Backbone as ProteinMPNN parsed JSONL, in Angstrom:
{"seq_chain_A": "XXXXXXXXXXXXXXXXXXXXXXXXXXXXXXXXXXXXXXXXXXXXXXXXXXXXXXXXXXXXXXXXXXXXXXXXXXXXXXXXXXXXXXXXXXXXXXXXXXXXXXXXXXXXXXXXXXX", "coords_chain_A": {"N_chain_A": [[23.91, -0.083, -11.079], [22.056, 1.674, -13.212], [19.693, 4.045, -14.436], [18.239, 5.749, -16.822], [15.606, 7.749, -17.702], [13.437, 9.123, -20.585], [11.42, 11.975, -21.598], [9.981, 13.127, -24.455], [12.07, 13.727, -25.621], [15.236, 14.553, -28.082], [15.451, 13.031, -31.078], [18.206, 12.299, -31.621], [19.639, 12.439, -29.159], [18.659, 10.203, -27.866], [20.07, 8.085, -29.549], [22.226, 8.595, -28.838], [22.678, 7.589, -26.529], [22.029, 4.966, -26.285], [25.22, 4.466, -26.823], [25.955, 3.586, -23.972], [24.532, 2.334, -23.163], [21.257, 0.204, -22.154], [18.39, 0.593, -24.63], [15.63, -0.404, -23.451], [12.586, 0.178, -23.707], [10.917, 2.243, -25.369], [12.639, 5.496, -24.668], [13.111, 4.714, -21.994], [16.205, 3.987, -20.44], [19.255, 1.377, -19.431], [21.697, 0.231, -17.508], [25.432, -0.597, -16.365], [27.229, 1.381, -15.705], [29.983, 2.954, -14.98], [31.204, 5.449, -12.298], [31.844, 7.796, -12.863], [31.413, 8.033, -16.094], [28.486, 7.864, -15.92], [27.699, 10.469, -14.687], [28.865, 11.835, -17.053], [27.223, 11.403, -19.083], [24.621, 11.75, -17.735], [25.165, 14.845, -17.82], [24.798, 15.326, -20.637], [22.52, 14.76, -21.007], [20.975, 16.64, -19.747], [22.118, 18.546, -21.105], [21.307, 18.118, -23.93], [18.572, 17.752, -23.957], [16.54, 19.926, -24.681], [13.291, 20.675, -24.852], [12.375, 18.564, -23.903], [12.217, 16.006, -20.53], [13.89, 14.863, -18.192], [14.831, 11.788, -16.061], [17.225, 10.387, -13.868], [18.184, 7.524, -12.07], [19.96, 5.708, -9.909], [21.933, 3.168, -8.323], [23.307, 3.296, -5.15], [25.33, 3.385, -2.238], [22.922, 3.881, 0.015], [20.546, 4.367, 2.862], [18.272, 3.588, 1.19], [19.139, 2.403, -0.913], [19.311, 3.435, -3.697], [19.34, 6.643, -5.592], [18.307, 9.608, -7.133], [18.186, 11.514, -9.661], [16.572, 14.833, -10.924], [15.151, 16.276, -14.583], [14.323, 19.149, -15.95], [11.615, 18.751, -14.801], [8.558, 18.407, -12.843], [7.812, 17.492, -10.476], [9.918, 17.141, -7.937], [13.015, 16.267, -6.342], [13.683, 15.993, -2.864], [14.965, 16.016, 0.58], [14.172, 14.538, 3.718], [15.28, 13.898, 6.285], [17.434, 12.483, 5.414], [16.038, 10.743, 3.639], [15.157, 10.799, 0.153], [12.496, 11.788, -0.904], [9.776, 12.449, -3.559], [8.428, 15.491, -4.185], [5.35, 16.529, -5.24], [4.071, 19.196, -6.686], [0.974, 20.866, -5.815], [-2.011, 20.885, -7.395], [-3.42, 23.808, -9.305], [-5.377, 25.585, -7.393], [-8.716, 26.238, -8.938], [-10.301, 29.4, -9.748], [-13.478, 29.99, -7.791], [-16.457, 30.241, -9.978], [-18.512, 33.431, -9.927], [-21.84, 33.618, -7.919], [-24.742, 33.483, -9.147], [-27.113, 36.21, -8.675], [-30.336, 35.934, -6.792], [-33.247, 33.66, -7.486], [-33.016, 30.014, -9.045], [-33.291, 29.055, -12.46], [-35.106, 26.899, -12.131], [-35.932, 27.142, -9.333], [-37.712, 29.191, -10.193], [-39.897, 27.748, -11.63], [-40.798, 25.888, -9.986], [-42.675, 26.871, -8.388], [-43.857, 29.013, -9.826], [-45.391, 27.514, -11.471], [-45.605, 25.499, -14.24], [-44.314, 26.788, -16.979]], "CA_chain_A": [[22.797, -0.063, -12.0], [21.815, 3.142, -13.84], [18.043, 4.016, -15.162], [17.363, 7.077, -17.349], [14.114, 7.994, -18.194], [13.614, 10.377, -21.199], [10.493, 12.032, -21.905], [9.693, 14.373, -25.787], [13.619, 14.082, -26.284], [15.053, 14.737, -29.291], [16.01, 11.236, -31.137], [19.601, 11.947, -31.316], [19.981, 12.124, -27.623], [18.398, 8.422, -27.335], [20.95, 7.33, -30.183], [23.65, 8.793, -28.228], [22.805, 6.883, -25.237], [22.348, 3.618, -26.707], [26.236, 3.353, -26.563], [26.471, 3.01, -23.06], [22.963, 2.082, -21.994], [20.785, -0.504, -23.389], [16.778, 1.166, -24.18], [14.582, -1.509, -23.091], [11.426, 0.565, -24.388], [11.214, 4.06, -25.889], [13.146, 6.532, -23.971], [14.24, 4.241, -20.635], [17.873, 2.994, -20.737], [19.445, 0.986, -18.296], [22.754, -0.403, -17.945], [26.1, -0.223, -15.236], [28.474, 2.546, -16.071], [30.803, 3.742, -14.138], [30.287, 6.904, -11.667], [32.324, 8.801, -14.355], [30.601, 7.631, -17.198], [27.137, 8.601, -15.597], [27.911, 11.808, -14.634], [29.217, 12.652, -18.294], [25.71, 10.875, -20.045], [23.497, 13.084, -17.196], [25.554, 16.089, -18.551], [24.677, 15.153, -21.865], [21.299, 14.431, -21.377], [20.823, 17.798, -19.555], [22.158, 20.219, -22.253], [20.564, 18.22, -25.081], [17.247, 17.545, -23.471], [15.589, 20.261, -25.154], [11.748, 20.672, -24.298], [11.841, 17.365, -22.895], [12.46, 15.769, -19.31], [15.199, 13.646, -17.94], [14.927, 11.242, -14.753], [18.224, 9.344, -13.63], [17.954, 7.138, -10.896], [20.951, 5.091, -9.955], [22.358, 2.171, -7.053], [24.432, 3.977, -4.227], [25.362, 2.92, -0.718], [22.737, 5.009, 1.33], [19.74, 4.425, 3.668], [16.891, 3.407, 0.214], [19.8, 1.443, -2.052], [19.542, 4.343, -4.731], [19.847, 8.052, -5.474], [18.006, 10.225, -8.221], [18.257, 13.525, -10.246], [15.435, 15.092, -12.406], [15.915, 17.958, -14.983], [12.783, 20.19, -16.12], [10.012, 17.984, -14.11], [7.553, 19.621, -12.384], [7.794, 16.828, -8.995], [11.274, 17.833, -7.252], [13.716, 15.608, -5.122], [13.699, 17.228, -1.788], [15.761, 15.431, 1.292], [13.909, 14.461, 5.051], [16.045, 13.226, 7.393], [18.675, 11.203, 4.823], [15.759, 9.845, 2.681], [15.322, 11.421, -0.608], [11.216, 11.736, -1.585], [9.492, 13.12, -4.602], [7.541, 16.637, -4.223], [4.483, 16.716, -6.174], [3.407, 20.165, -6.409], [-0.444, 20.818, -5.795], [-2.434, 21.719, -8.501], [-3.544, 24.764, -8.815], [-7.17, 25.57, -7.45], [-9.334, 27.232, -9.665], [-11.387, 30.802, -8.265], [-14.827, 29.923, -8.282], [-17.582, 31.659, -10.792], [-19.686, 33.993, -8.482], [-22.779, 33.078, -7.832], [-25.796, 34.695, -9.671], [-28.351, 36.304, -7.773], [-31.996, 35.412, -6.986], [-33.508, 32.07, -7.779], [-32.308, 29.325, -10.099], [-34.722, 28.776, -13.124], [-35.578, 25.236, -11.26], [-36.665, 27.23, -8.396], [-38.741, 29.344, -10.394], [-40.902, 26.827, -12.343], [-41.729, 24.736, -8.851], [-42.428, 28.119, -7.433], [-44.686, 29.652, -10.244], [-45.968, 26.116, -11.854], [-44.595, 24.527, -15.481], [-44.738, 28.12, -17.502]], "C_chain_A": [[22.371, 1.383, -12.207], [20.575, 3.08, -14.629], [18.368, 5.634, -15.687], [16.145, 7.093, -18.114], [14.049, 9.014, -19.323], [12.044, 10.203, -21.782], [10.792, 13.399, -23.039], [11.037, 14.842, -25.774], [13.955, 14.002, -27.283], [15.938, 13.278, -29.969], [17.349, 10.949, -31.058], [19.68, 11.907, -30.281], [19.953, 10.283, -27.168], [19.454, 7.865, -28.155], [22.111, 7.498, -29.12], [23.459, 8.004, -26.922], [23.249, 5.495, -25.301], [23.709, 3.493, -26.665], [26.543, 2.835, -25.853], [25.141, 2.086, -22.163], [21.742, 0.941, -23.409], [18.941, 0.041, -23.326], [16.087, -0.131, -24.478], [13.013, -1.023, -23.382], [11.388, 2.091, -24.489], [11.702, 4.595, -24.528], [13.033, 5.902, -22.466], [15.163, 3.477, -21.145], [18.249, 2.607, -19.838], [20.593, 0.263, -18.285], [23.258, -0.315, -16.212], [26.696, 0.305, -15.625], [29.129, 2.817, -14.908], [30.64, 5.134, -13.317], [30.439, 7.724, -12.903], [31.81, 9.017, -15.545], [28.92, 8.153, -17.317], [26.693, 9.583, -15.355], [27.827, 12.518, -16.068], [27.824, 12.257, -18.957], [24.537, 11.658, -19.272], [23.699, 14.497, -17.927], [24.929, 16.545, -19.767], [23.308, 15.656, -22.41], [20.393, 16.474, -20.515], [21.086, 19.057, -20.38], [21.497, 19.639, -23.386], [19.496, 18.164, -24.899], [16.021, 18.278, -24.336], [14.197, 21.048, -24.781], [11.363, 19.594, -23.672], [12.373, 17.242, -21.447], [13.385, 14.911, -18.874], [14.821, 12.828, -16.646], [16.152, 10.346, -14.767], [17.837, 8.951, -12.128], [19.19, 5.846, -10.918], [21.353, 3.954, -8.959], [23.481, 3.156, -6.286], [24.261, 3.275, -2.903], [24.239, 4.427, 0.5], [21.191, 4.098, 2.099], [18.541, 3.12, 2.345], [18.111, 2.9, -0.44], [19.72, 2.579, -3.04], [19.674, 5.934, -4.758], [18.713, 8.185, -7.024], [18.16, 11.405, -8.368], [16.674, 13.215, -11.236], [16.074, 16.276, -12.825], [14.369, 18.418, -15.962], [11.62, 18.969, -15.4], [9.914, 18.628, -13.291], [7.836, 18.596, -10.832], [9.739, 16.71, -9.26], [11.771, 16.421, -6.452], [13.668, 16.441, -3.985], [14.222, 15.736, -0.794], [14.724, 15.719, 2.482], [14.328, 13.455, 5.2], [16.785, 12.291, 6.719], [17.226, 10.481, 4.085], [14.945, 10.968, 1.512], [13.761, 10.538, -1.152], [11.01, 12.973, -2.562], [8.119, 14.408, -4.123], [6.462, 16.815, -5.156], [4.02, 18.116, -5.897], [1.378, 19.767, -6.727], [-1.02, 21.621, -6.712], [-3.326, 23.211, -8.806], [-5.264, 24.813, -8.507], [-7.793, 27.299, -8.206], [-10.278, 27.971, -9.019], [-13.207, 29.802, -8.942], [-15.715, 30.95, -8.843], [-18.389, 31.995, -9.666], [-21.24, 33.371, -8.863], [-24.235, 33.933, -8.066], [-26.824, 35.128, -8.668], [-29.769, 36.315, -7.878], [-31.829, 34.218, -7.62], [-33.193, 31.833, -8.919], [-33.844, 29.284, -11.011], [-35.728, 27.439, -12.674], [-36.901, 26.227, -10.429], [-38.031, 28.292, -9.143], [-40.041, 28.989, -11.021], [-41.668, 26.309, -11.292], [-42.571, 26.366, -8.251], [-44.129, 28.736, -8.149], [-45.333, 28.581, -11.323], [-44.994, 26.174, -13.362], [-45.485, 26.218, -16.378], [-43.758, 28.037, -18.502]], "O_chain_A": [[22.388, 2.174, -11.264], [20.392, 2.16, -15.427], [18.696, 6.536, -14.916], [15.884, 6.392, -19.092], [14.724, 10.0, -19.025], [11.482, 9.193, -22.206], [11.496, 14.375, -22.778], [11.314, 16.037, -25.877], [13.175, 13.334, -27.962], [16.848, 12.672, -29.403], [17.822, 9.89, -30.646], [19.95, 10.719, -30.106], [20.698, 9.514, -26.559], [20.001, 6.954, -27.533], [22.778, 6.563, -28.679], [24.503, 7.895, -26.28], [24.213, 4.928, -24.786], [23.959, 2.309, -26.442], [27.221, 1.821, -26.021], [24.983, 1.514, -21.085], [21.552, 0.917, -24.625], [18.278, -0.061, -22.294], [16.033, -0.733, -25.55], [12.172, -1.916, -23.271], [11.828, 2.911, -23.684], [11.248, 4.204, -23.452], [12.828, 6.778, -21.626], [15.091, 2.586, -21.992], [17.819, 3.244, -18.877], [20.606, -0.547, -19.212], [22.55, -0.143, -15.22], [27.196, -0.431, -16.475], [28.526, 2.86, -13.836], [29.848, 5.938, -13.808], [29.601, 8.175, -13.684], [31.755, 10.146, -16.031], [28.307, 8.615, -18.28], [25.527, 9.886, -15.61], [27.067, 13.448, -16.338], [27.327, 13.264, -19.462], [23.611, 12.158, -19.91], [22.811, 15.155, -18.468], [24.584, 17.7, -20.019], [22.939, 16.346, -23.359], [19.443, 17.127, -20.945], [20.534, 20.157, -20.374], [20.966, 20.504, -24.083], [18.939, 18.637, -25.889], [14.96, 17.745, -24.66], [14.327, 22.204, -24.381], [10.329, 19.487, -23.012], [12.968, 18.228, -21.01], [13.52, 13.979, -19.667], [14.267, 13.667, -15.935], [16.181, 9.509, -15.669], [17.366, 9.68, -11.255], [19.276, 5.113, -11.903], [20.185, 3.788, -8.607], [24.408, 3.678, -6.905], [23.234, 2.695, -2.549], [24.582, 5.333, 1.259], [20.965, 3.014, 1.562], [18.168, 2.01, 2.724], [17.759, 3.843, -1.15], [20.919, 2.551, -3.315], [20.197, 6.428, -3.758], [18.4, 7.255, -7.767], [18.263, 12.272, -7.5], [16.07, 12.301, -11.797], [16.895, 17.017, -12.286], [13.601, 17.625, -16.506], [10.767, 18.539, -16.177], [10.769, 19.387, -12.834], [8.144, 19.365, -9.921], [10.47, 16.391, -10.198], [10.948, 15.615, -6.017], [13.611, 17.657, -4.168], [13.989, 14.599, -1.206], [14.279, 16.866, 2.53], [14.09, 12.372, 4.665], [16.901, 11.2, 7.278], [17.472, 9.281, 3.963], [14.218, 11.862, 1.946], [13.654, 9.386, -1.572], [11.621, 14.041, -2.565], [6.995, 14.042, -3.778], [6.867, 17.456, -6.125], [3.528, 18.265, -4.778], [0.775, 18.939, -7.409], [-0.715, 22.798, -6.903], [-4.089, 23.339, -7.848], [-6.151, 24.266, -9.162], [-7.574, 28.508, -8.133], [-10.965, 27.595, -8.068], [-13.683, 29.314, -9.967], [-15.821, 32.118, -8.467], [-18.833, 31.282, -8.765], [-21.596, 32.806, -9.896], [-24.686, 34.807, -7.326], [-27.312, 34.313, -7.884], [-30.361, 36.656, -8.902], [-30.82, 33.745, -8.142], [-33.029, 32.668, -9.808], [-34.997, 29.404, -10.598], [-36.907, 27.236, -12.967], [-38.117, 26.219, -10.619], [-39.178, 28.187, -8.708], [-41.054, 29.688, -10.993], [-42.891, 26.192, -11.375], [-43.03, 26.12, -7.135], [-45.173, 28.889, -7.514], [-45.913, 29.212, -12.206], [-43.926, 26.771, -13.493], [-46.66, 26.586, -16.373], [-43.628, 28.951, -19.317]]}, "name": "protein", "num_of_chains": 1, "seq": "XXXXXXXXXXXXXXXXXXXXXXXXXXXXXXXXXXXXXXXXXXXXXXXXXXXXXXXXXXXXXXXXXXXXXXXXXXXXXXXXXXXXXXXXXXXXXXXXXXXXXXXXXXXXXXXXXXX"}
């Protein structure tokens, strides 16, 4: 069993898939191909891709029943100990604005009455 995912690909790519893969809703396809066959349609989907994103995820004999590739996505495959999880990078933290000095206008109203 073979899944590709395609995200802001360009429409010929999805036509070209449809021959071996059937899309069950915009841009996922899913079929059984052959290793050979899946290899050459990742290839495919990697040089025409574009600005968009690819996910294949496939059936193999290992530990989790499957295997995946990504190609421009921002969360990574990465390998511990023979099982293959997804890396989300952390987003970035923003600097904080400094902090003005002397009292807030709050504090000076309670402070010096309703003025």
């Amino acid at each position: 069993m073979t899944i590709i995912v395609l995200t802001q690909c360009p429409i010929g790519l999805r036509g070209f898939l449809t021959r071996w893969l059937l899309e069950i809703s915009p841009g996922v396809f899913i079929g059984g191909p052959s290793a050979r066959v899946r290899a050459a349609l990742w290839d495919e989907v990697k040089q025409y891709a574009g600005i968009g994103r690819g996910l294949l995820a496939y059936s193999t004999n290992n530990e989790q029943g499957f295997a995946f590739e990504t190609h421009d996505h921002k969360w990574q495959p990465i390998d511990r100990e023979g099982v293959t999880l997804i890396h989300r990078p952390s987003a970035p933290v923003a600097p904080k604005s400094p902090t003005a000095a002397g009292w807030s206008n709050a504090s000076k109203r309670r402070r010096f009455g309703n003025r």
